[in-house]
Short mmCIF file of C-alpha atoms in Angstrom, two decimals:
data_model
loop_
_atom_site.label_atom_id
_atom_site.label_comp_id
_atom_site.label_asym_id
_atom_site.label_seq_id
_atom_site.Cartn_x
_atom_site.Cartn_y
_atom_site.Cartn_z
CA MET A 1 2.69 -35.48 -16.10
CA LYS A 2 5.61 -33.19 -15.48
CA SER A 3 7.21 -33.04 -12.07
CA VAL A 4 6.97 -29.72 -10.26
CA ALA A 5 10.02 -28.13 -8.68
CA LEU A 6 8.80 -26.66 -5.40
CA TRP A 7 11.83 -24.63 -4.24
CA PRO A 8 12.05 -22.25 -7.27
CA SER A 9 8.44 -21.31 -6.67
CA VAL A 10 9.29 -19.74 -3.31
CA SER A 11 9.09 -15.96 -3.74
CA TRP A 12 11.23 -13.29 -2.19
CA THR A 13 8.28 -12.67 0.12
CA GLY A 14 8.68 -16.22 1.36
CA VAL A 15 12.39 -15.70 1.95
CA PHE A 16 11.62 -12.56 3.91
CA LEU A 17 9.06 -14.48 5.96
CA LEU A 18 11.62 -17.19 6.78
CA HIS A 19 14.07 -14.51 7.85
CA PHE A 20 11.37 -12.87 9.98
CA LEU A 21 10.50 -16.19 11.64
CA ALA A 22 14.17 -16.84 12.41
CA ARG A 23 14.44 -13.37 13.87
CA THR A 24 11.43 -13.81 16.12
CA LEU A 25 13.12 -16.80 17.72
CA TYR A 26 15.60 -14.33 19.19
CA MET A 27 12.96 -11.93 20.53
CA MET A 28 12.17 -11.85 24.23
CA SER A 29 8.67 -11.19 25.48
CA ALA A 30 8.00 -7.90 27.24
CA GLU A 31 6.93 -9.87 30.32
CA VAL A 32 10.32 -11.60 30.62
CA ILE A 33 12.20 -8.31 30.15
CA HIS A 34 10.02 -6.67 32.79
CA GLN A 35 10.64 -9.51 35.26
CA ILE A 36 14.39 -9.27 34.74
CA GLU A 37 14.45 -5.52 35.26
CA GLU A 38 12.33 -5.75 38.40
CA ALA A 39 14.61 -8.41 39.93
CA LEU A 40 17.97 -6.69 39.39
CA ASP A 41 19.38 -4.26 41.94
CA GLU A 42 21.02 -0.97 40.94
CA ASP A 43 24.59 -2.32 40.94
CA GLU A 44 23.57 -5.26 38.77
CA LYS A 45 21.79 -2.94 36.35
CA GLU A 46 24.82 -0.69 36.13
CA MET A 47 27.05 -3.67 35.37
CA LEU A 48 24.65 -5.04 32.74
CA LEU A 49 24.49 -1.70 30.93
CA PHE A 50 28.28 -1.46 30.98
CA LEU A 51 28.80 -5.01 29.73
CA CYS A 52 26.47 -4.39 26.78
CA ARG A 53 27.80 -0.99 25.68
CA ASP A 54 29.40 -2.55 22.61
CA VAL A 55 26.24 -4.31 21.50
CA ALA A 56 23.69 -1.59 22.35
CA ALA A 57 22.35 0.13 19.24
CA ASP A 58 23.45 3.63 20.27
CA GLY A 59 26.37 2.53 22.45
CA ALA A 60 24.70 3.48 25.72
CA ALA A 61 21.15 2.42 26.60
CA ARG A 62 19.38 4.52 29.21
CA ASN A 63 18.15 1.61 31.28
CA VAL A 64 18.03 -2.17 31.34
CA ARG A 65 14.53 -2.33 29.90
CA ASP A 66 15.49 -0.25 26.86
CA LEU A 67 18.70 -2.25 26.42
CA LEU A 68 17.04 -5.66 26.47
CA ASP A 69 14.14 -4.48 24.35
CA SER A 70 16.53 -3.03 21.76
CA LEU A 71 18.62 -6.20 21.61
CA SER A 72 15.48 -8.27 21.31
CA GLU A 73 14.04 -6.05 18.57
CA ARG A 74 17.24 -6.42 16.55
CA GLY A 75 17.22 -10.18 16.94
CA MET A 76 20.31 -10.25 19.14
CA LEU A 77 18.78 -11.55 22.36
CA SER A 78 17.98 -15.25 22.32
CA ALA A 79 17.03 -17.04 25.52
CA MET A 80 20.63 -18.18 25.89
CA GLY A 81 21.86 -14.65 25.18
CA LEU A 82 19.76 -13.39 28.05
CA ALA A 83 20.99 -16.32 30.15
CA GLU A 84 24.57 -15.25 29.46
CA LEU A 85 23.82 -11.74 30.72
CA LEU A 86 22.27 -13.07 33.92
CA TYR A 87 25.24 -15.42 34.30
CA ARG A 88 27.62 -12.47 34.10
CA VAL A 89 25.83 -10.52 36.82
CA ARG A 90 25.70 -13.74 38.85
CA ARG A 91 21.91 -13.93 39.12
CA PHE A 92 21.75 -17.70 38.97
CA ASP A 93 18.42 -17.62 40.79
CA LEU A 94 16.86 -15.78 37.83
CA LEU A 95 18.30 -18.32 35.41
CA LYS A 96 16.23 -20.95 37.15
CA ARG A 97 13.12 -18.94 38.05
CA ILE A 98 12.59 -17.04 34.80
CA LEU A 99 14.51 -18.92 32.11
CA ASN A 100 14.18 -22.48 33.46
CA THR A 101 17.90 -23.16 33.08
CA ASP A 102 20.94 -23.23 35.35
CA LYS A 103 24.56 -22.18 35.60
CA MET A 104 26.00 -25.44 34.26
CA THR A 105 23.76 -25.37 31.19
CA VAL A 106 24.81 -21.81 30.38
CA GLU A 107 28.48 -22.68 30.76
CA ALA A 108 28.07 -25.69 28.48
CA HIS A 109 26.35 -23.49 25.88
CA LEU A 110 29.11 -20.90 26.04
CA LEU A 111 31.70 -23.58 25.36
CA ARG A 112 30.16 -24.19 21.96
CA HIS A 113 28.83 -20.80 20.90
CA PRO A 114 30.07 -17.21 20.51
CA HIS A 115 29.45 -14.84 23.40
CA LEU A 116 27.50 -11.64 23.54
CA VAL A 117 29.78 -9.73 25.91
CA SER A 118 33.41 -8.92 25.08
CA GLU A 119 36.36 -10.12 27.12
CA TYR A 120 37.43 -6.52 27.65
CA ARG A 121 34.07 -5.55 29.22
CA VAL A 122 34.19 -8.60 31.49
CA LEU A 123 37.72 -7.69 32.58
CA MET A 124 36.70 -4.13 33.48
CA ALA A 125 33.70 -5.41 35.44
CA GLU A 126 35.92 -7.82 37.37
CA ILE A 127 38.38 -5.10 38.26
CA GLY A 128 35.54 -2.87 39.43
CA GLU A 129 34.27 -5.60 41.75
CA ASP A 130 37.69 -5.96 43.37
CA LEU A 131 38.24 -2.25 44.13
CA ASP A 132 37.13 -0.76 47.43
CA LYS A 133 36.34 2.89 48.18
CA SER A 134 39.90 3.67 49.20
CA ASP A 135 41.21 2.25 45.91
CA MET A 136 38.68 4.26 43.92
CA SER A 137 39.57 7.47 45.72
CA SER A 138 43.23 6.93 44.87
CA LEU A 139 42.47 6.03 41.24
CA ILE A 140 40.33 9.11 40.69
CA PHE A 141 43.04 11.28 42.21
CA LEU A 142 45.69 9.79 39.91
CA MET A 143 43.48 10.36 36.87
CA ARG A 144 43.44 14.12 37.50
CA ASP A 145 46.59 14.49 35.39
CA TYR A 146 44.80 12.96 32.40
CA MET A 147 41.12 13.84 32.76
CA GLY A 148 41.45 17.30 34.24
CA ARG A 149 40.86 18.33 37.82
CA GLY A 150 37.30 19.50 37.25
CA LYS A 151 35.84 16.09 36.37
CA THR A 152 37.64 14.11 39.05
CA THR A 153 36.85 16.51 41.89
CA LYS A 154 33.15 16.78 41.04
CA GLU A 155 32.60 13.05 40.82
CA LYS A 156 34.46 11.58 43.76
CA ASP A 157 31.71 9.01 44.40
CA LYS A 158 31.65 7.63 40.87
CA SER A 159 32.02 3.90 40.37
CA PHE A 160 34.90 2.28 38.54
CA LEU A 161 32.64 1.50 35.58
CA ASP A 162 31.69 5.19 35.38
CA LEU A 163 35.36 6.07 35.41
CA VAL A 164 36.12 3.60 32.62
CA MET A 165 33.37 5.08 30.44
CA GLU A 166 34.80 8.58 30.95
CA LEU A 167 38.26 7.33 30.05
CA GLU A 168 36.87 5.63 26.95
CA LYS A 169 35.31 8.91 25.79
CA LEU A 170 38.71 10.58 26.15
CA ASN A 171 40.41 7.70 24.27
CA LEU A 172 42.50 6.96 27.35
CA VAL A 173 41.22 3.41 27.77
CA ALA A 174 40.20 0.87 25.14
CA PRO A 175 40.40 -2.92 24.69
CA ASP A 176 43.92 -2.55 23.26
CA GLN A 177 44.86 0.54 25.30
CA LEU A 178 45.19 -0.33 28.98
CA ASP A 179 48.66 0.96 29.85
CA LEU A 180 47.35 3.97 31.78
CA LEU A 181 45.00 1.88 33.90
CA GLU A 182 47.72 -0.69 34.49
CA ARG A 183 50.13 2.01 35.65
CA CYS A 184 47.59 3.55 38.04
CA LEU A 185 46.74 0.17 39.56
CA LYS A 186 50.43 -0.36 40.19
CA ASN A 187 50.68 3.05 41.87
CA ILE A 188 47.90 2.16 44.33
CA HIS A 189 49.62 -1.17 45.08
CA ARG A 190 46.93 -3.33 43.44
CA ILE A 191 49.49 -5.59 41.83
CA ASP A 192 46.90 -8.38 41.60
CA LEU A 193 44.74 -6.29 39.28
CA LYS A 194 47.73 -5.08 37.29
CA THR A 195 48.66 -8.73 36.74
CA LYS A 196 45.12 -9.41 35.61
CA ILE A 197 45.46 -6.82 32.85
CA GLN A 198 48.85 -8.17 31.82
CA LYS A 199 47.47 -11.67 31.40
CA TYR A 200 44.55 -10.31 29.41
CA LYS A 201 47.07 -8.63 27.08
CA GLN A 202 49.08 -11.83 26.75
CA SER A 203 45.92 -13.71 25.90
CA ALA A 204 45.07 -11.23 23.15
CA GLN A 205 48.60 -11.29 21.71
CA GLY A 206 48.77 -15.07 21.79
CA THR A 207 45.66 -15.44 19.64
CA GLY A 208 46.11 -12.42 17.38
CA THR A 209 42.85 -10.87 18.53
CA SER A 210 41.41 -7.97 16.57
CA TYR A 211 39.25 -5.80 18.81
CA VAL A 212 35.90 -4.59 17.53
CA ASN A 213 33.88 -2.21 19.66
CA SER A 214 30.59 -2.28 17.76
CA LEU A 215 28.35 -5.05 16.51
CA SER A 216 25.79 -2.76 14.86
CA ASN A 217 26.60 -3.87 11.31
CA LEU A 218 26.22 -7.60 11.95
CA SER A 219 23.21 -9.64 10.89
CA LEU A 220 21.71 -13.05 11.53
CA LYS A 221 23.76 -14.33 8.60
CA ASP A 222 26.87 -13.85 10.76
CA PRO A 223 25.95 -15.37 14.13
CA SER A 224 29.59 -15.75 15.08
CA TYR A 225 29.95 -11.92 15.17
CA ASN A 226 33.46 -12.52 13.78
CA LEU A 227 34.86 -11.77 17.22
CA ARG A 228 36.89 -13.58 19.78
CA LEU A 229 34.81 -13.08 22.90
CA GLN A 230 35.08 -14.56 26.34
CA ASN A 231 32.56 -14.99 29.08
CA GLY A 232 32.98 -15.20 32.79
CA ARG A 233 33.82 -13.20 35.86
CA SER A 234 36.67 -13.55 38.31
CA LYS A 235 34.48 -15.80 40.40
CA GLU A 236 33.17 -18.01 37.62
CA GLN A 237 34.49 -20.58 35.18
CA ARG A 238 36.15 -18.88 32.21
CA LEU A 239 35.80 -20.15 28.68
CA MET A 240 38.30 -19.39 25.95
CA VAL A 241 36.47 -18.85 22.66
CA LYS A 242 38.67 -18.54 19.59
CA GLN A 243 37.67 -17.90 15.97
CA PRO A 244 34.77 -20.11 14.81
CA ASP A 245 37.01 -22.43 12.80
CA ILE A 246 39.41 -23.02 15.69
CA GLN A 247 38.88 -25.53 18.46
CA ARG A 248 37.58 -23.99 21.66
CA GLU A 249 39.37 -24.73 24.91
CA PRO A 250 38.25 -24.39 28.53
CA VAL A 251 40.34 -22.02 30.59
CA LYS A 252 40.98 -21.83 34.30
CA THR A 253 38.72 -19.98 36.69
CA SER A 254 40.20 -16.50 36.67
CA ILE A 255 42.44 -14.24 34.65
CA GLU A 256 44.09 -13.11 37.85
CA GLU A 257 44.52 -16.53 39.35
CA SER A 258 45.21 -18.74 36.37
CA GLY A 259 48.29 -19.32 34.31
CA ALA A 260 46.18 -20.44 31.37
CA PHE A 261 46.76 -17.21 29.42
CA LEU A 262 50.54 -17.34 29.79
CA PRO A 263 52.62 -18.78 26.95
CA ARG A 264 53.40 -22.40 27.76
CA HIS A 265 57.15 -21.96 27.51
CA ILE A 266 57.17 -19.53 30.47
CA PRO A 267 57.45 -21.55 33.70
CA GLU A 268 55.14 -20.44 36.49
CA GLU A 269 56.89 -19.67 39.76
CA ARG A 270 55.60 -21.25 42.93
CA TYR A 271 56.34 -20.57 46.55
CA MET A 272 58.47 -23.25 48.14
CA MET A 273 56.30 -25.18 50.58
CA GLN A 274 58.54 -28.04 51.72
CA SER A 275 59.53 -27.30 55.31
CA LYS A 276 58.20 -29.54 58.08
CA PRO A 277 56.17 -28.02 59.54
CA LEU A 278 55.17 -25.61 56.76
CA GLY A 279 55.09 -22.89 59.37
CA ILE A 280 53.25 -21.66 62.42
CA CYS A 281 49.48 -21.29 62.24
CA LEU A 282 48.35 -18.85 64.92
CA ILE A 283 44.66 -19.10 65.81
CA ILE A 284 43.18 -16.43 68.07
CA ASP A 285 39.48 -17.16 68.67
CA CYS A 286 37.72 -14.64 70.87
CA ILE A 287 34.30 -16.13 70.12
CA GLY A 288 35.07 -19.79 70.76
CA ASN A 289 33.07 -21.49 68.00
CA ASP A 290 35.72 -22.23 65.37
CA THR A 291 38.93 -23.32 67.12
CA GLU A 292 38.55 -27.09 66.83
CA LEU A 293 37.67 -27.06 63.12
CA LEU A 294 40.50 -24.65 62.31
CA ARG A 295 43.05 -26.60 64.35
CA ASP A 296 42.20 -29.84 62.55
CA THR A 297 42.29 -28.17 59.13
CA PHE A 298 45.69 -26.51 59.42
CA THR A 299 47.24 -29.43 61.29
CA SER A 300 46.26 -31.65 58.35
CA LEU A 301 47.96 -29.22 55.97
CA GLY A 302 51.24 -29.58 57.84
CA TYR A 303 51.29 -26.51 60.11
CA GLU A 304 52.28 -26.23 63.74
CA VAL A 305 49.04 -24.86 65.18
CA GLN A 306 49.03 -22.60 68.24
CA CYS A 307 45.54 -21.80 69.57
CA PHE A 308 44.51 -19.04 71.98
CA LEU A 309 40.92 -18.70 73.19
CA LEU A 310 38.94 -15.75 74.57
CA LEU A 311 41.81 -13.28 74.98
CA THR A 312 41.65 -9.72 76.25
CA MET A 313 42.86 -6.97 73.96
CA LYS A 314 46.12 -6.70 75.89
CA ASN A 315 46.77 -10.41 75.50
CA ILE A 316 45.96 -10.37 71.78
CA ILE A 317 48.58 -7.67 71.21
CA HIS A 318 51.11 -9.52 73.38
CA ILE A 319 50.64 -12.83 71.53
CA LEU A 320 50.87 -11.18 68.09
CA HIS A 321 54.12 -9.42 69.04
CA GLN A 322 55.56 -12.62 70.46
CA VAL A 323 54.78 -14.66 67.36
CA ALA A 324 55.96 -11.95 64.96
CA HIS A 325 59.40 -11.95 66.61
CA MET A 326 59.93 -15.72 66.67
CA PRO A 327 63.32 -16.63 65.13
CA ARG A 328 61.84 -20.04 64.29
CA HIS A 329 60.15 -18.48 61.25
CA GLN A 330 63.49 -18.59 59.45
CA ASN A 331 63.21 -22.40 59.32
CA TYR A 332 59.70 -22.43 57.89
CA ASP A 333 58.25 -21.63 54.46
CA SER A 334 55.10 -19.70 55.43
CA PHE A 335 52.94 -18.27 58.20
CA VAL A 336 49.18 -18.36 58.83
CA CYS A 337 47.12 -16.26 61.23
CA VAL A 338 43.40 -16.85 61.83
CA LEU A 339 41.64 -14.26 63.97
CA VAL A 340 38.01 -14.50 65.08
CA SER A 341 36.60 -11.63 67.12
CA ARG A 342 34.04 -8.93 67.55
CA GLY A 343 35.18 -5.59 66.25
CA SER A 344 34.52 -2.44 64.31
CA SER A 345 34.91 -1.88 60.59
CA HIS A 346 38.70 -1.49 60.84
CA SER A 347 39.72 -3.09 64.15
CA VAL A 348 39.21 -6.12 66.37
CA PHE A 349 38.24 -6.40 70.04
CA GLY A 350 39.13 -8.89 72.71
CA VAL A 351 36.67 -10.31 75.21
CA ASP A 352 36.97 -7.12 77.27
CA PRO A 353 35.03 -4.00 76.28
CA SER A 354 37.07 -1.65 74.12
CA PRO A 355 36.22 1.81 72.77
CA SER A 356 38.33 1.49 69.63
CA GLY A 357 39.89 -1.97 69.46
CA PHE A 358 43.19 -2.93 67.87
CA PRO A 359 43.56 -1.69 64.25
CA LEU A 360 43.79 -4.40 61.60
CA ASP A 361 46.47 -2.47 59.72
CA ARG A 362 48.73 -2.60 62.78
CA ILE A 363 48.40 -6.39 62.88
CA ARG A 364 49.56 -6.53 59.28
CA ARG A 365 52.50 -4.19 59.94
CA MET A 366 53.82 -6.53 62.63
CA PHE A 367 54.55 -9.13 59.96
CA MET A 368 55.94 -6.90 57.20
CA GLY A 369 59.41 -7.55 55.87
CA ASP A 370 61.19 -4.86 57.89
CA THR A 371 59.49 -5.71 61.21
CA CYS A 372 59.43 -9.49 60.74
CA PRO A 373 62.50 -10.23 58.60
CA TYR A 374 62.38 -13.98 59.26
CA LEU A 375 59.27 -14.11 57.03
CA LEU A 376 60.60 -11.83 54.29
CA GLY A 377 59.84 -13.31 50.87
CA LYS A 378 57.56 -15.98 52.36
CA PRO A 379 53.75 -16.08 52.11
CA LYS A 380 51.94 -14.61 55.11
CA LEU A 381 48.28 -15.57 55.15
CA PHE A 382 45.63 -13.87 57.27
CA PHE A 383 42.04 -15.13 57.56
CA ILE A 384 39.97 -12.80 59.73
CA GLN A 385 36.36 -13.20 60.81
CA ASN A 386 35.15 -9.93 62.30
CA TYR A 387 31.67 -9.51 63.78
CA VAL A 388 30.84 -5.81 63.55
CA LYS A 389 28.10 -3.61 64.92
CA ALA A 390 25.23 -2.56 62.67
CA GLU A 391 26.51 1.01 62.38
CA SER A 392 29.81 -0.37 61.14
CA HIS A 393 28.27 -2.00 58.07
CA PRO A 394 30.88 -4.02 56.21
CA GLU A 395 32.92 -1.77 53.96
CA ASP A 396 36.30 -2.73 52.68
CA SER A 397 39.05 -0.48 53.92
CA GLY A 398 42.37 0.21 52.27
CA PHE A 399 44.90 -2.57 52.57
CA LEU A 400 48.41 -1.38 51.88
CA GLU A 401 50.04 1.20 54.10
CA VAL A 402 53.69 2.04 54.24
CA ASP A 403 54.62 3.08 57.74
CA GLY A 404 55.37 0.67 60.54
CA PRO A 405 57.44 0.36 63.70
CA GLU A 406 61.02 -0.83 63.72
CA VAL A 407 61.94 -4.05 65.49
CA ASN A 408 65.14 -4.06 67.51
CA ASN A 409 67.43 -6.90 68.52
CA VAL A 410 67.02 -8.84 65.28
CA ASP A 411 69.98 -10.40 63.55
CA SER A 412 71.05 -7.89 60.89
CA LYS A 413 72.05 -10.69 58.54
CA VAL A 414 68.44 -11.76 58.29
CA ARG A 415 67.44 -8.27 57.18
CA GLN A 416 69.42 -8.62 53.96
CA PRO A 417 67.70 -11.08 51.63
CA GLY A 418 70.46 -10.78 49.04
CA PRO A 419 70.89 -8.88 45.80
CA CYS A 420 67.19 -9.29 44.86
CA MET A 421 65.45 -7.20 47.52
CA VAL A 422 61.83 -8.09 48.35
CA HIS A 423 59.45 -5.26 49.24
CA ARG A 424 58.35 -5.36 52.84
CA GLU A 425 54.66 -5.45 51.86
CA ALA A 426 55.07 -8.34 49.43
CA ASP A 427 53.74 -11.89 49.89
CA PHE A 428 50.62 -11.08 51.93
CA LEU A 429 47.20 -12.62 51.53
CA TRP A 430 44.58 -10.74 53.53
CA SER A 431 41.16 -12.42 53.58
CA LEU A 432 38.72 -10.42 55.69
CA CYS A 433 35.13 -11.47 56.37
CA LYS A 434 32.70 -9.19 58.16
CA ALA A 435 29.31 -10.12 59.53
CA ASP A 436 26.79 -8.34 61.72
CA VAL A 437 27.39 -9.01 65.40
CA SER A 438 23.71 -9.97 65.74
CA VAL A 439 24.63 -13.28 64.04
CA LEU A 440 26.21 -14.29 67.36
CA GLU A 441 23.14 -13.28 69.32
CA ARG A 442 20.84 -15.46 67.21
CA ALA A 443 23.17 -18.46 66.98
CA SER A 444 25.77 -18.07 69.69
CA THR A 445 27.29 -21.54 69.29
CA LEU A 446 27.34 -21.84 65.50
CA PRO A 447 30.66 -21.53 63.65
CA SER A 448 31.37 -18.86 61.06
CA VAL A 449 29.92 -19.66 57.62
CA TYR A 450 33.04 -18.13 56.05
CA LEU A 451 35.44 -20.27 58.11
CA GLN A 452 33.37 -23.39 57.47
CA PHE A 453 33.65 -22.89 53.71
CA LEU A 454 37.36 -22.09 54.05
CA SER A 455 38.07 -25.25 56.03
CA LYS A 456 36.08 -27.38 53.62
CA LYS A 457 38.02 -26.05 50.62
CA LEU A 458 41.39 -26.55 52.32
CA TRP A 459 40.47 -30.08 53.39
CA GLN A 460 39.13 -31.27 50.06
CA GLU A 461 41.19 -29.39 47.46
CA ARG A 462 44.49 -28.62 49.13
CA ARG A 463 46.55 -29.34 46.01
CA ARG A 464 44.96 -26.48 44.08
CA PRO A 465 46.24 -22.85 44.10
CA LEU A 466 44.99 -20.95 47.12
CA LEU A 467 43.71 -18.01 45.07
CA GLU A 468 41.52 -20.33 43.03
CA LEU A 469 40.12 -21.83 46.22
CA HIS A 470 39.39 -18.38 47.59
CA THR A 471 37.50 -17.42 44.44
CA GLU A 472 35.27 -20.46 44.94
CA LEU A 473 34.99 -19.60 48.63
CA ASN A 474 33.59 -16.23 47.54
CA ASP A 475 31.04 -18.07 45.40
CA SER A 476 29.94 -20.21 48.35
CA VAL A 477 29.50 -17.19 50.63
CA TYR A 478 27.72 -15.27 47.85
CA ASN A 479 25.23 -18.12 47.37
CA TRP A 480 24.70 -18.32 51.12
CA ASN A 481 23.86 -14.61 51.21
CA ARG A 482 21.22 -15.09 48.52
CA GLY A 483 19.09 -17.14 50.88
CA VAL A 484 19.33 -15.18 54.15
CA SER A 485 18.37 -11.77 55.53
CA ASP A 486 20.76 -8.81 55.48
CA LYS A 487 21.58 -9.35 59.16
CA GLU A 488 22.76 -12.90 58.43
CA LYS A 489 25.01 -12.11 55.48
CA TYR A 490 28.79 -12.43 55.38
CA TYR A 491 30.96 -9.98 53.42
CA VAL A 492 34.31 -11.29 52.20
CA SER A 493 37.11 -9.19 50.73
CA LEU A 494 40.44 -10.48 49.46
CA GLN A 495 43.56 -8.39 48.93
CA HIS A 496 46.97 -9.83 48.29
CA THR A 497 50.51 -9.09 47.18
CA LEU A 498 51.48 -12.67 46.39
CA ARG A 499 54.18 -12.83 43.70
CA LYS A 500 53.97 -16.54 42.91
CA LYS A 501 51.46 -19.36 42.80
CA LEU A 502 50.72 -20.69 46.28
CA ILE A 503 49.63 -24.26 47.02
CA LEU A 504 49.44 -24.97 50.74
CA SER A 505 49.71 -28.74 50.83
CA CYS A 506 53.21 -30.15 51.12
CA ASN A 507 51.85 -33.71 50.57
#
């Protein structure tokens, strides 16, 4: 009896069936797609559509349902592919509720597999998250010279992602064409975001990346997509994915905050933090719930802590002026100010009623290089918890302004830092958290969630860069907000002009 060879008997119909079965493994059910669309808010949907512009069949899906259905129909949306998309819009609750997975599992998968969303799209989404309305207004104004006045004046309320798509259509922005955006970010004093783009460029140059803007010609036979793609957001763990035959390496948390993308032979500058004490930590607590925790935290870091409780507006201004003019700053390497108070969207109040309060931008001006020369070139860190009225819903205001009062009777020698002049607005970190004032009415003795997370990070991980810690602080506050009502949420914004890596601990 002759043996029968089974494999040659398989027909082309059988091969097609195998291909079809493999493809169906990547298809999502309509029910899952519907649940995802129902759960996302408008901002999350906008971000998802933007992130997937390169992989959408026609380059721009009309809505999330059409996008996911199209990707699924073309066999490009596995369960882990959908998990990656939810990971990018930070809907970790949906990972668990709908896909029965979690953040750590997705990150582990992305370490070993190619990614659906390009590094360029992720970078643009990160930048958009970090821009406030004032920044956007300035950006749109600056783009008038390139886009034409008609478009920019008619669409003043457009989002950053909308602006990027318009610039892409005009061939003004692309994965390898970011000079215009970089220049405009510099002009609006968002040096942190300009640096983010520069490190993205260095990353691309260091690995010889070839940018591809469309995946429409790829098939299941090429699951690697032949692209170098990277997942992550500025607040999540980043994963460096190189070509399929090259070893993959984990990368630090953020493009902005990590030196991982810089060539290794370039030393990373750090602020000198060796003085004893490291500097003065001024704590002004007009609520009275956070002083003890903050005092212990910053004392442990090596600061000379000065605490003031329940001050009137007049006393707040007096104390700030006094501290800003202290000659002792010249002997220290940094300065910290923590301010806890009721206030409006752009100002703080004391314990006495105030119609307008004391503007936050004036507090910052007191410590700029020309008004506080003893701190010129040194990091100046502000952590502000502001409880605002409902009508002053948290909205980030512009950070950098250029006018400020002169300070007299200061040693002129201190005003001259030497041949390398430092801009007066440099070396600030401005961390502002806003919460509804009703939080205090419901829990009058409870400390600020934001300041609790800040203290915990500084206690436990003091040897890590401060910007990395703040990114994780944002994560903690974001996760807190997921489980509470709108009235109980905290809104954190970070703006900085730090020029070097900053690690607070001198130990």
